[in-house]
Short mmCIF file of C-alpha atoms and ligand atoms in Angstrom, two decimals:
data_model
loop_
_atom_site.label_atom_id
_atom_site.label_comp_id
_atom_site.label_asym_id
_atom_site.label_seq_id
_atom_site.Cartn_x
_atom_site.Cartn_y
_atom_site.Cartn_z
CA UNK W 1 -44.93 74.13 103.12
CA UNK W 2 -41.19 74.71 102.36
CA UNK W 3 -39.81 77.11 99.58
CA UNK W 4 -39.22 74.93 97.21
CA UNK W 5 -37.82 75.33 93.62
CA UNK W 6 -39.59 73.48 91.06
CA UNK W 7 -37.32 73.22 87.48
CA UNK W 8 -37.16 71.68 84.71
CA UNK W 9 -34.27 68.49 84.24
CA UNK W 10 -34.58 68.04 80.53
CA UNK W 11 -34.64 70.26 77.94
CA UNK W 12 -37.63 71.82 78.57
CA UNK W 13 -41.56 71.51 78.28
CA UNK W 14 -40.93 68.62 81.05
CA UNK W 15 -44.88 69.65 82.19
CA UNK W 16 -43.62 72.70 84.92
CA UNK W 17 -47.16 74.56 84.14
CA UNK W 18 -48.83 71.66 85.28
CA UNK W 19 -47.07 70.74 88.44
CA UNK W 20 -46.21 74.32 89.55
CA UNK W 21 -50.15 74.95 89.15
CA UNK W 22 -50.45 72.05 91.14
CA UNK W 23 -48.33 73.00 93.85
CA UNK W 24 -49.55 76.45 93.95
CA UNK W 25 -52.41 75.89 95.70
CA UNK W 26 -49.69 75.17 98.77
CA UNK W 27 -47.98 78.07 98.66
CA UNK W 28 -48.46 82.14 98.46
CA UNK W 29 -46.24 83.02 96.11
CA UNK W 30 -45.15 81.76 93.12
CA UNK W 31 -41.81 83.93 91.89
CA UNK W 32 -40.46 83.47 87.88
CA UNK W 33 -36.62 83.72 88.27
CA UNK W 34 -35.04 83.87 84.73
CA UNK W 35 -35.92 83.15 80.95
CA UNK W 36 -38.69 85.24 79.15
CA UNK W 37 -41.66 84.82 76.90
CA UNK W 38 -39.56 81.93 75.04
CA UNK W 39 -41.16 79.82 77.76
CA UNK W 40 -44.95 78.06 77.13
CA UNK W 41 -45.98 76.82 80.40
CA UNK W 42 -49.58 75.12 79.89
CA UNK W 43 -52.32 74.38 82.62
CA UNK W 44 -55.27 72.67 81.82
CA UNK W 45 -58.26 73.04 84.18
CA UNK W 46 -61.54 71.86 83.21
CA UNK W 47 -62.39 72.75 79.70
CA UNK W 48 -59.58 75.50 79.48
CA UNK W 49 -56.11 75.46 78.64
CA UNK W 50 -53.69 78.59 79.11
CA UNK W 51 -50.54 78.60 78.05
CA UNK W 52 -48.85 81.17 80.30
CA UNK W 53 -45.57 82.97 78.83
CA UNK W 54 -44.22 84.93 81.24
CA UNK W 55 -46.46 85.25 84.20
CA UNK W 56 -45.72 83.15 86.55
CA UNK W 57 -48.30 80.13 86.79
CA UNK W 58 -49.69 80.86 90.20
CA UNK W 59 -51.49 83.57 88.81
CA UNK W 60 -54.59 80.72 88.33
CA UNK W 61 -55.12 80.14 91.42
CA UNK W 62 -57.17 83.33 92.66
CA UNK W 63 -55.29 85.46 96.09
CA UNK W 64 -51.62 83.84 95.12
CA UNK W 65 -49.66 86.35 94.13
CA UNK W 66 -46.96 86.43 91.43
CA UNK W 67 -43.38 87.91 91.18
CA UNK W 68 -41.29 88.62 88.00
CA UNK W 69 -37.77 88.69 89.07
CA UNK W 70 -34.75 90.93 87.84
CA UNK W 71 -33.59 87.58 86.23
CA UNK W 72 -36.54 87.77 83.84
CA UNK W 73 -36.15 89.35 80.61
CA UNK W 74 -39.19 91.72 79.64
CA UNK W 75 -40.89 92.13 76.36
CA UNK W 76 -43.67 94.95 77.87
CA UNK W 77 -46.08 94.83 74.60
CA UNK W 78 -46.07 90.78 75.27
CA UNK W 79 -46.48 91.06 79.08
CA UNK W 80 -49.48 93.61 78.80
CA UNK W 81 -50.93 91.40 76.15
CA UNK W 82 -50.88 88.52 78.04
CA UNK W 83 -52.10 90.10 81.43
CA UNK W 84 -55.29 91.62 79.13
CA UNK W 85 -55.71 87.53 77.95
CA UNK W 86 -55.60 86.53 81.14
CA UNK W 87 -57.95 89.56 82.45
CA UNK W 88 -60.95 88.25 79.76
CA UNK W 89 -60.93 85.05 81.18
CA UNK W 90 -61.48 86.44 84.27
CA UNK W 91 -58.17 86.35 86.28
CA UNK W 92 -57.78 89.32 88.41
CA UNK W 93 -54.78 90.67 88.75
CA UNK W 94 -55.55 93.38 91.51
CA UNK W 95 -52.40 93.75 94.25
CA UNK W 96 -51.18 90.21 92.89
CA UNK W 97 -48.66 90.60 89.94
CA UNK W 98 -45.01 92.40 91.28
CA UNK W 99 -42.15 92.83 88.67
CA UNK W 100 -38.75 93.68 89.32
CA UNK W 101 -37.30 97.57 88.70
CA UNK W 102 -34.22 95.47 88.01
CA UNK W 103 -35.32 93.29 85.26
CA UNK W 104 -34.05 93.88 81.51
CA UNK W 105 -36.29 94.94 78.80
CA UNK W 106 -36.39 93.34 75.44
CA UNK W 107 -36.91 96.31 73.05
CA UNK W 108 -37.69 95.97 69.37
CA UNK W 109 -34.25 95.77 68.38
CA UNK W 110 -33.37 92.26 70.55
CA UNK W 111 -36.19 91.15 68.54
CA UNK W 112 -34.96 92.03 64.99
CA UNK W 113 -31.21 91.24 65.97
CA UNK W 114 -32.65 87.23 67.14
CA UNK W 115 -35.03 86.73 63.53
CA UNK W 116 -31.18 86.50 62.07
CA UNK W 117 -30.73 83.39 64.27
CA UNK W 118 -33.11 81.92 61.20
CA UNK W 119 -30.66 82.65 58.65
CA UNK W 120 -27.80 81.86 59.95
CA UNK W 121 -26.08 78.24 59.58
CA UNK W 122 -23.72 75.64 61.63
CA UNK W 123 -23.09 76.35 65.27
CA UNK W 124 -24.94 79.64 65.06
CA UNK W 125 -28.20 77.86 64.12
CA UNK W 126 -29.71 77.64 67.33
CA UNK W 127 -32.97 77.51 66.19
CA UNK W 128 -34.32 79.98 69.24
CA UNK W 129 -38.00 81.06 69.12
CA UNK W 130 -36.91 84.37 68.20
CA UNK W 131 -38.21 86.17 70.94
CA UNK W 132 -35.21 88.38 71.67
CA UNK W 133 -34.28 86.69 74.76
CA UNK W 134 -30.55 86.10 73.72
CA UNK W 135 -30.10 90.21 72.48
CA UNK W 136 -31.31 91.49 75.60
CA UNK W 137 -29.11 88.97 77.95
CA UNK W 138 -26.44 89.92 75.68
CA UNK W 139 -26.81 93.63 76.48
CA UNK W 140 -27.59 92.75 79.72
CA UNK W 141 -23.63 91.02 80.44
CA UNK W 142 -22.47 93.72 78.03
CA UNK W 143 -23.55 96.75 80.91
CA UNK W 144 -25.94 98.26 78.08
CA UNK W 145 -28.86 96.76 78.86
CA UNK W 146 -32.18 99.26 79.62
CA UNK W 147 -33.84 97.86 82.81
CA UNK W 148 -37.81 98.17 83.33
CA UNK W 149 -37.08 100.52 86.73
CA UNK W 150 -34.88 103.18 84.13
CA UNK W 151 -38.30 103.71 82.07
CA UNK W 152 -39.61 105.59 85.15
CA UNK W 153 -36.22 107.81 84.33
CA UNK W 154 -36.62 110.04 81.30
CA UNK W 155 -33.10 111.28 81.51
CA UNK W 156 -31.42 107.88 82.11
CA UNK W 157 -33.79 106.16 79.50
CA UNK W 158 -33.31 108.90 76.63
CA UNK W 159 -28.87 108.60 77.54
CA UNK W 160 -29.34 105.16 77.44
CA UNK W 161 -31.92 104.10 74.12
CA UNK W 162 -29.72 106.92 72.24
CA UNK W 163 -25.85 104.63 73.30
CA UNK W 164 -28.09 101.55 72.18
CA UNK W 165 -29.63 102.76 69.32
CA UNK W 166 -26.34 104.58 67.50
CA UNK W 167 -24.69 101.12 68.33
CA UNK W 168 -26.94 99.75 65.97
CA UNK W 169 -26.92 102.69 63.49
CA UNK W 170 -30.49 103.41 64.44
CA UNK W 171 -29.91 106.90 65.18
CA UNK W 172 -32.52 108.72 63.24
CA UNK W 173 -34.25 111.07 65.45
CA UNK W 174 -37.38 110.02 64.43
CA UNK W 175 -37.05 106.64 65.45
CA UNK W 176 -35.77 107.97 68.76
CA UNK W 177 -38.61 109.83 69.48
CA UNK W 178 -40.91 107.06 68.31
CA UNK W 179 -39.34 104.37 70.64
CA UNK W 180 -38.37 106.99 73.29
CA UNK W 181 -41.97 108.17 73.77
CA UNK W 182 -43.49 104.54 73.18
CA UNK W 183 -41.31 102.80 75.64
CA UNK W 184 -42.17 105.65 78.53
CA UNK W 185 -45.42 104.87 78.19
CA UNK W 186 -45.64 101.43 78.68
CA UNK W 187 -43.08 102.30 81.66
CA UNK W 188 -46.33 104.29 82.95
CA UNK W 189 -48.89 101.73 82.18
CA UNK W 190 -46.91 99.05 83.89
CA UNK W 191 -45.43 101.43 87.33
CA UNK W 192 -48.26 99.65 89.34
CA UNK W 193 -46.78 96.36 89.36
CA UNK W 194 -42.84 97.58 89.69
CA UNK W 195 -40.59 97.22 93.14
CA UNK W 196 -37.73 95.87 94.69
CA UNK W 197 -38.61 91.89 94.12
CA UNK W 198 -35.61 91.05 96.21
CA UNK W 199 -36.80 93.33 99.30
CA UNK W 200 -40.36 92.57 98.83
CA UNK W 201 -39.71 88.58 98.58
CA UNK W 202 -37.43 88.31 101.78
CA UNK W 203 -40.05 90.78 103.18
CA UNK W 204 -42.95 88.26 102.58
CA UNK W 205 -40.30 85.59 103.48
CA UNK W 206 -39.58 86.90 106.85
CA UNK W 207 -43.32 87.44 108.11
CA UNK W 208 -43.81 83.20 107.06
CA UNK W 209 -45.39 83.59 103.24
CA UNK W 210 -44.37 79.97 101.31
CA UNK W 211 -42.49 80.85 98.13
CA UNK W 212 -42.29 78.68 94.97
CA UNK W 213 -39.57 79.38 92.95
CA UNK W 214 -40.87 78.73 89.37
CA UNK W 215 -37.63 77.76 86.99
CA UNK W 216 -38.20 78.66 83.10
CA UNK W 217 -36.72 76.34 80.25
CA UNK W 218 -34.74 73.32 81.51
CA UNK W 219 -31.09 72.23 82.69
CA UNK W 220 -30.08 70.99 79.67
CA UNK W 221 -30.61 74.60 78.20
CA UNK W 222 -28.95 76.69 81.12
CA UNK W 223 -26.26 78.86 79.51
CA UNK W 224 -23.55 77.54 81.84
CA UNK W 225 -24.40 73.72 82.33
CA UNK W 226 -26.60 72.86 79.08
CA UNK W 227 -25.38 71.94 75.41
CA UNK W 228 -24.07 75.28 75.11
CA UNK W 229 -24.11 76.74 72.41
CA UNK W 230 -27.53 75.14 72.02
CA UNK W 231 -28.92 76.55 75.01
CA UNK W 232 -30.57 79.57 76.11
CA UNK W 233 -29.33 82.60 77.73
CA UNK W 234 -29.94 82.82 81.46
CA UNK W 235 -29.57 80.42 84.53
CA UNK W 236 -32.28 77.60 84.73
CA UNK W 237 -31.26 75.91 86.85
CA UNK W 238 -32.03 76.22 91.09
CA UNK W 239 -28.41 78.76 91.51
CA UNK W 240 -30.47 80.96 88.78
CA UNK W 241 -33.36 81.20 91.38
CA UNK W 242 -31.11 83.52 94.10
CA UNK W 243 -29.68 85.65 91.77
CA UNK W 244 -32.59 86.06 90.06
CA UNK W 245 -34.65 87.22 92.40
CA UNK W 246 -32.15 88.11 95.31
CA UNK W 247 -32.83 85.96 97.68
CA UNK W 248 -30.20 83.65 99.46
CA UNK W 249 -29.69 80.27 99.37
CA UNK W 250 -30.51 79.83 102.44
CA UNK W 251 -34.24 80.82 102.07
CA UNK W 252 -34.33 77.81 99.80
CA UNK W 253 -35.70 74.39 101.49
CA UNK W 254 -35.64 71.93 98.95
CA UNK W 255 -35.88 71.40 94.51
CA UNK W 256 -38.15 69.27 93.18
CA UNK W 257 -37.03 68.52 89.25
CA UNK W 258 -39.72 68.23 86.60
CA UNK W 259 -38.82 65.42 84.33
CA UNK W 260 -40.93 63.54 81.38
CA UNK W 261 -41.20 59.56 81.27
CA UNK W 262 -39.59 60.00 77.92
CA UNK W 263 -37.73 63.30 76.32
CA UNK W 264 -38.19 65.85 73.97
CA UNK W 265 -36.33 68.84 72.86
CA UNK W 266 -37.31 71.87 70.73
CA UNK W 267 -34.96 73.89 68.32
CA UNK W 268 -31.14 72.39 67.38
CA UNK W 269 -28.35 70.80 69.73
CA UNK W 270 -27.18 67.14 70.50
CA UNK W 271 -29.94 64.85 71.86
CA UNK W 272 -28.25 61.30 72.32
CA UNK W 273 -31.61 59.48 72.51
CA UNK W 274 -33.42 61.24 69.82
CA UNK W 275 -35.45 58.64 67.86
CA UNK W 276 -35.36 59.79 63.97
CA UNK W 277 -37.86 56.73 63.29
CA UNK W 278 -41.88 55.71 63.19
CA UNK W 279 -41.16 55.56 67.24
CA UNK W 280 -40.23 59.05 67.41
CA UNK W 281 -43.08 59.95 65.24
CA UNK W 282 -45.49 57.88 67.35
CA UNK W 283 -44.57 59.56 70.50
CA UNK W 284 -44.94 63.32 69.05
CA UNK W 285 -48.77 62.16 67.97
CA UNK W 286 -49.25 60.15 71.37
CA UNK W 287 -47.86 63.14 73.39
CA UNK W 288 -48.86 66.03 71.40
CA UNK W 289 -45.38 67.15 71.38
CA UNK W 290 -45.92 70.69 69.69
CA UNK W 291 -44.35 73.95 71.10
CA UNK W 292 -46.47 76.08 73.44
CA UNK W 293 -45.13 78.64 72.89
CA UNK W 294 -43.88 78.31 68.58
CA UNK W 295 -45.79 75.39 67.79
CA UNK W 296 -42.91 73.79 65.93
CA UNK W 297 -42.87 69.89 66.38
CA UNK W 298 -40.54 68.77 69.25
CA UNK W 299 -37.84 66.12 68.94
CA UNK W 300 -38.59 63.40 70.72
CA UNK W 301 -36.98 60.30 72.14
CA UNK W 302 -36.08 57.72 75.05
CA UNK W 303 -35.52 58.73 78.78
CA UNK W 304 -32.02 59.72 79.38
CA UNK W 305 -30.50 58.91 82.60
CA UNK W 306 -27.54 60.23 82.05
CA UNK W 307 -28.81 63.41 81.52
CA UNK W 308 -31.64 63.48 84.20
CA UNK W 309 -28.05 62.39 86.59
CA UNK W 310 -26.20 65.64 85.27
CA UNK W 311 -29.65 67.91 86.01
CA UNK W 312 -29.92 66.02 89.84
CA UNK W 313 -26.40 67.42 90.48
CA UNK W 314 -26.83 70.27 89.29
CA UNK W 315 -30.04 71.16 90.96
CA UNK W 316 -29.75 69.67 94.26
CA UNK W 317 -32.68 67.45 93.22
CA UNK W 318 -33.89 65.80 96.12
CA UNK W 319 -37.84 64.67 94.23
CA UNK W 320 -38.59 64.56 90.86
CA UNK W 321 -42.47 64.58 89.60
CA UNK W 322 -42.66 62.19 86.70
CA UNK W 323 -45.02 64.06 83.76
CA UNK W 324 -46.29 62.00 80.56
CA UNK W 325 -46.63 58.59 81.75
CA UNK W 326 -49.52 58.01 80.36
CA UNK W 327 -48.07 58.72 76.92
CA UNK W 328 -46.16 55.44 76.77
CA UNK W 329 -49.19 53.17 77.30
CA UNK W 330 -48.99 52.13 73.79
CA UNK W 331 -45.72 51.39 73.36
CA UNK W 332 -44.55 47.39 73.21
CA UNK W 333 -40.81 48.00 73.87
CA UNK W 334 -39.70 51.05 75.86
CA UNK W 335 -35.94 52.18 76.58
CA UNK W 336 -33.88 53.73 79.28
CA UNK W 337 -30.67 55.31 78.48
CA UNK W 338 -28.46 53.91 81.12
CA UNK W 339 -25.03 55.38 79.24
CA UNK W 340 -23.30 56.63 76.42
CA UNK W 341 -20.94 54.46 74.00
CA UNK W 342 -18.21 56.71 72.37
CA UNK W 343 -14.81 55.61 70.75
CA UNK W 344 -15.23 52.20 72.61
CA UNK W 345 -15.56 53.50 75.95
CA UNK W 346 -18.31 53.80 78.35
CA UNK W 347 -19.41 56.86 79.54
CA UNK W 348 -21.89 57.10 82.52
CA UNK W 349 -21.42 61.08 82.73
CA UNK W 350 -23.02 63.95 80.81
CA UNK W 351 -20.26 64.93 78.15
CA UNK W 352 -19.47 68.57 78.34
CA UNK W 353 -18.25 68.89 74.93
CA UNK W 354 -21.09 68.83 72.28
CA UNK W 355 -18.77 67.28 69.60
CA UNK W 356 -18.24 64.08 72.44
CA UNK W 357 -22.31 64.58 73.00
CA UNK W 358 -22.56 64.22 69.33
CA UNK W 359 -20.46 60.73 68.56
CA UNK W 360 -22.12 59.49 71.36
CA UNK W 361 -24.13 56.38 70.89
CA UNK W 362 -26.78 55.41 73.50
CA UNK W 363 -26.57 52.06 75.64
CA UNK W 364 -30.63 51.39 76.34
CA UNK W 365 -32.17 48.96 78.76
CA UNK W 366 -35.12 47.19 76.86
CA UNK W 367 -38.78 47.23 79.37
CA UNK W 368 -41.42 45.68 78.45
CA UNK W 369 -44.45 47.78 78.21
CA UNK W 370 -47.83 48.21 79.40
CA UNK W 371 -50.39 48.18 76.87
CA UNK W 372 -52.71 49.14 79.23
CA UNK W 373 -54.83 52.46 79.83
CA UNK W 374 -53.05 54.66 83.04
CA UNK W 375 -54.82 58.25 81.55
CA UNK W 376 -56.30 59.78 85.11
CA UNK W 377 -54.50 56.62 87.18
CA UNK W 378 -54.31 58.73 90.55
CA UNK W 379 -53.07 55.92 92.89
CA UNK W 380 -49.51 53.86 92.79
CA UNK W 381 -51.30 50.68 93.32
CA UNK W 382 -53.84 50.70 90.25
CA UNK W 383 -50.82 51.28 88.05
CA UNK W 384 -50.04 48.15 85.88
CA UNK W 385 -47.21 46.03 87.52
CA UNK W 386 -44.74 46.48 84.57
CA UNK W 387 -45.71 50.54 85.22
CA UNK W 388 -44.15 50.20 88.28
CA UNK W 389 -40.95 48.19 87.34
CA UNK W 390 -40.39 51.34 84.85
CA UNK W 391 -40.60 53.88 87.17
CA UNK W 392 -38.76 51.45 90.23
CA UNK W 393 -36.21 51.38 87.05
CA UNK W 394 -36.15 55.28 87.35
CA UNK W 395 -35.84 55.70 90.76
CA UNK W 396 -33.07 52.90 91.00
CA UNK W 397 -31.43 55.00 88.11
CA UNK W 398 -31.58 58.40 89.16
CA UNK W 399 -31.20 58.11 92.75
CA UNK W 400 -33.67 60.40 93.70
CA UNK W 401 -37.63 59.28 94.89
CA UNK W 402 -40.44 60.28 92.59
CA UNK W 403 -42.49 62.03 94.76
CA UNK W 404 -45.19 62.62 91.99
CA UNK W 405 -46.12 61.02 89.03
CA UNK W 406 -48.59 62.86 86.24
CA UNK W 407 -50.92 60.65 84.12
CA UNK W 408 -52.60 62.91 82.18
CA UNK W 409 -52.20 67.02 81.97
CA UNK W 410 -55.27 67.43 84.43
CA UNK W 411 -54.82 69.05 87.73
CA UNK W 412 -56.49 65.36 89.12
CA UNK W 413 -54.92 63.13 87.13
CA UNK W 414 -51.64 62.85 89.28
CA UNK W 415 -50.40 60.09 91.94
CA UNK W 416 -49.05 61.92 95.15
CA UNK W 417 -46.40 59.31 96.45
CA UNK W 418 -47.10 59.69 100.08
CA UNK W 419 -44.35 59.53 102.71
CA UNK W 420 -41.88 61.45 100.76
CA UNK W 421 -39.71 64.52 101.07
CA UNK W 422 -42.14 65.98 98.08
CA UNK W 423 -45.26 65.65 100.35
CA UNK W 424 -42.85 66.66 103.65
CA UNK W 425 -42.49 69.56 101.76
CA UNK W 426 -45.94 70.71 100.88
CA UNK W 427 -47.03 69.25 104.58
CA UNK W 428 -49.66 66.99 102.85
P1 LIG E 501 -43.65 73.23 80.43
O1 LIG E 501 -43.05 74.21 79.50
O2 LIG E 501 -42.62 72.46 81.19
O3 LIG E 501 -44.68 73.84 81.35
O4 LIG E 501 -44.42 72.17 79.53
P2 LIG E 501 -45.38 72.49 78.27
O5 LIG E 501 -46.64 73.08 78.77
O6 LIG E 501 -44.63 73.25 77.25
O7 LIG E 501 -45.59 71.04 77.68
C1 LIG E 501 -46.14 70.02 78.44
C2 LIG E 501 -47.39 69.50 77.73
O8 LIG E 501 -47.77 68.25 78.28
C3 LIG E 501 -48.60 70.40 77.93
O9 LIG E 501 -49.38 70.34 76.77
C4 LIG E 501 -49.34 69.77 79.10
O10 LIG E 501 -50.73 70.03 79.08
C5 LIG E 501 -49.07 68.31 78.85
N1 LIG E 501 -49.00 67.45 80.05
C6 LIG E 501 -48.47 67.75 81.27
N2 LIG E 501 -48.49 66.64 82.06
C7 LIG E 501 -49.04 65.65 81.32
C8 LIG E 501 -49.30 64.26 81.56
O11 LIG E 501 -49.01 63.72 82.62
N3 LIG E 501 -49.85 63.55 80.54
C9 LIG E 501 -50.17 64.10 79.34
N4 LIG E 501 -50.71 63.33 78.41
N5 LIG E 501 -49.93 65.41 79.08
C10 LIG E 501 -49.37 66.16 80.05
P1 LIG E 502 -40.35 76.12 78.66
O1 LIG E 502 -40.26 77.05 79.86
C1 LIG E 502 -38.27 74.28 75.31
C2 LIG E 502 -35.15 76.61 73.36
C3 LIG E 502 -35.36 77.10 71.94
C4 LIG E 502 -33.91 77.06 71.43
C5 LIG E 502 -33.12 77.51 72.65
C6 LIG E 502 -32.75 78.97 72.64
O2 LIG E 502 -41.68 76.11 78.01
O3 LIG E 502 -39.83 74.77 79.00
P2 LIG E 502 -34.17 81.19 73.05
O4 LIG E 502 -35.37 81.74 72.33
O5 LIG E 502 -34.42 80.92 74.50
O6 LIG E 502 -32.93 81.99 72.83
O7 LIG E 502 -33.89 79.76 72.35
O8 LIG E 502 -33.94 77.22 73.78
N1 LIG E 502 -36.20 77.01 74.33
C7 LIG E 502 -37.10 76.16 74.85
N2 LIG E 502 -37.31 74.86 74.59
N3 LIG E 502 -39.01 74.90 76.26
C8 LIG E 502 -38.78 76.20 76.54
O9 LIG E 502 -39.39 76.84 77.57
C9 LIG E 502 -37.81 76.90 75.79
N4 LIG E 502 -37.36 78.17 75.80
C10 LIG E 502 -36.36 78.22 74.90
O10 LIG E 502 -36.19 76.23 71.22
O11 LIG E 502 -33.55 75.73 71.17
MG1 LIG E 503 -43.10 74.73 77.50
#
C-alpha cells in the first residue's frame, strides 16, 4: 500500500469517514492533518454509527494507530470526551492514539469569540459551527497561540494564558487561576498520548509502516483555495497534509479525492448549483443531508464539474471514490454542471472572486436517470446501463478514473474498480 492522502473535493461531508474507514484496513496509520472538531466524519458498521470528530477514523479498526498532527486544532474537554465515547463502545485506545506537542489548543475563549459569528451579518456571516476553530487559527498566525506541548510548561503556559487573557480584558485573577489550573490538568491527563508527530511519523515511515493521510473539511473550504471568506481556517487540501504533520512531499505516493454523485454544502458562501426547489428538498430527504457534526440541514444541489476540476488541480487528484450514488436512484432527470454562464461569457474555470461565483449561472447537461434500486450494488456490471453513462459522464468530465464508487454508507456496499491506480495503491 502507498501513502496516500484521501480529501475531500467538495465542500465537505463528501463521505471521507466512510472511505478512509474503508481504506484503513490497508494501512497502519491513519494521521488527521488540519481542521478540528468542526469536522463529523461518520462510519457505519453493522448496527452502529459513530460519528468521529477529531480522532482520526482509523481508530475503528482495532491495532491501527492514529496521529493528531500540529495542523489540528485542539479543544481537550471535546477530545477526552470523545476518546471516553469511543472507550464505552469498546475501542481501545492503549499505545494507539499520538497527538502533536505542536498542535494549537482551542481554549474557552476561541469558543466565545466564534458564537459572535451568529450575530454578525453580510460577509462576516459565515455561518461556522462555532467550535472555535477560526479564534484559535487566528491566534495561531497571530504568534499567540498556546500549543498542547506548552501545557506540560507551567511557566510558559501561565506567561502565555495571562498575554491572551489581558488581550481580551479577561484579566481577573480568579479567572486566571481557574483556567490556569484547569487547562494544566487536562495537559496531565492527556501527556500519554503527546510527541513529536513529525519525528514519530517519518520514524514509522522509514521502518515501512503505510500512512493515510486523513484530510478534514473539503477544497472548496481551504482558507487559501476555497470561497474564501466562506471557508474554514486551515489547509484542506493534500499541501495541508506536510505541513501539518511534517512530513515531506516526497513521503506522499498518491491523493485519492472524495467526491459525492451530487453536492452539498453546510453554513453560507456561493454554491452555483444549489437547487432552492422541491429537487433540492428531495435530495436532503433521499440523502439524509443533515450535519454530523451541527445537525443543521445541508444545501444541496447538482454535481459541479467545474468545481470537482478546480479541487483535481489542486490536490494532485489522480482517483476519486464516488460516495452517494445510490441517492439519485429516484431521480427522472439528473444534471451535470459542465460550466458557468456569467455576463455572456463562458466560463469553464472555478471563479476566484465570490462576487463572479455569485452572478454565475450554471450550464447543466440533462441525463436521464435510473429509476432503479443500486443500494448495496458492489459490482460495475450490475449497475443499470444509464448508471454507467453518468459516471462514464464523470470520468470523461473530470479527467481523473473513479477508482471507487459507494452505494450505500456500509463498509460492503462499495464497487472497487479493479485495474486502477486506486487499487495499485492499496495493492488489492
Ligand atoms: P464526511 O464528513 O466526508 O466524512 O461525511 P459525513 O459523514 O459528514 O456525511 C456523509 C454521510 O453520508 C454519512 O451519513 C454517511 O453515513 C453517508 N454515506 C456515505 N457514503 C454513502 C453512500 O454511498 N450512500 C449513502 N446513502 N450514504 C452514504
Ligand atoms: P467534514 O470534515 C462541512 C463549514 C462550516 C462553515 C465553514 C467554517 O465533516 O467534511 P468553521 O467552524 O470551520 O470555522 O466553519 O466551514 N464546515 C464544514 N462543512 N463539513 C465539515 O467537515 C465542515 N467543517 C466546517 O459549516 O460553513
Ligand atoms: Mg462531515
Amino acid at each position: 500500500m502507498a501513502n496516500i492522502v484521501v480529501l475531500g473535493v467538495q465542500w465537505g461531508d463528501e463521505g471521507k469517514g466512510k472511505i478512509v474507514d474503508l481504506i484503513s484496513e490497508h494501512v497502519d496509520i491513519v494521521a488527521r492533518y488540519q481542521g478540528g472538531h468542526n469536522a463529523g466524519h461518520t462510519v457505519i458498521i453493522d448496527d452502529q454509527r459513530v460519528v468521529l470528530h477529531l480522532i482520526p477514523t482509523g481508530i475503528l479498526r482495532s491495532g491501527k494507530k492514529c496521529v493528531i498532527g500540529n495542523g489540528v486544532v485542539i479543544d481537550i474537554p471535546a477530545l477526552m470526551q470523545e476518546v471516553n465515547d469511543l472507550e464505552k463502545s469498546g475501542v481501545n485506545f492503549e499505545k494507539r492514539l499520538f497527538i502533536s506537542d505542536r498542535a494549537h489548543v482551542i481554549m474557552p475563549y476561541h469558543c466565545r469569540a466564534d458564537q459572535a459569528d451568529k450575530q454578525a451579518s453580510g460577509l462576516q456571516h459565515i455561518g461556522t459551527t462555532c467550535r472555535g476553530i477560526g479564534p484559535a487559527y487566528t491566534d495561531k498566525m497571530a504568534r499567540l497561540g498556546i500549543k498542547i506541548g506548552d501545557l506540560l510548561d507551567e511557566e510558559l503556559f501561565a506567561e502565555k494564558l495571562k498575554i491572551n487573557l489581558e488581550n481580551r480584558g479577561l484579566n481577573q485573577p480568579k479567572h486566571f487561576k481557574q483556567v490556569f489550573s484547569q487547562y494544566i490538568e487536562y495537559g496531565r491527563k492527556i501527556k500519554p498520548y503527546i510527541v513529536d508527530v513529525s519525528y514519530y511519523l517519518n520514524q514509522a515511515l522509514d521502518s515501512g509502516e503505510r500512512v493515510l493521510f486523513e484530510g478534514a473539511q473539503g477544497t472548496m473550504l481551504d482558507v487559501d483555495h476555497g470561497t474564501y471568506p466562506y471557508v474554514t481556517s486551515s489547509n484542506a487540501t493534500a499541501g495541508g497534509a506536510c505541513t501539518g504533520l511534517g512530513v515531506g512531499p516526497t513521503r506522499i505516493e498518491g491523493v485519492l479525492g472524495v467526491v459525492k454523485a451530487y453536492t452539498t454544502r453546510v453554513g453560507n458562501g456561493p454554491f452555483p448549483t444549489e437547487l432552492d426547489d422541491a429537487m433540492g428538498e428531495e435530495l436532503r430527504l433521499l440523502g439524509d443531508e443533515y450535519g454530523a457534526t451541527t445537525g443543521r440541514p445541508r444545501r444541496c444541489g447538482w454535481f459541479d464539474a467545474l468545481v470537482v476540476k478546480h479541487a483535481l488541480r489542486i490536490n494532485g487528484v489522480e482517483s476519486l471514490a464516488l460516495t452517494k450514488l445510490d441517492v439519485l436512484d429516484k431521480c427522472r432527470q439528473i444534471k451535470l454542471c459542465v460550466g458557468y454562464e456569467w455576463r455572456n461569457v463562458r466560463l469553464t474555470q472555478f471563479p476566484a472572486n465570490i462576487s463572479t461565483v455569485q452572478q454565475c449561472k450554471p450550464i447543466y447537461e440533462e441525463l436521464p436517470g435510473w429509476l432503479t434500486d443500486t443500494r448495496g450494488i458492489s459490482s460495475l456490471e450490475a449497475l443499470p446501463a444509464a448508471t454507467r453513462k453518468y459516471l462514464d459522464r464523470i470520468q470523461e468530465l473530470t479527467g481523473v478514473e473513479l477508482g471507487l464508487i459507494s452505494t450505500g454508507p456500509r463498509r460492503e456496499e462499495t464497487i472497487i474498480n479493479k485495474n486502477t491506480k486506486f487499487t495499485n495503491w492499496l495493492n488489492i
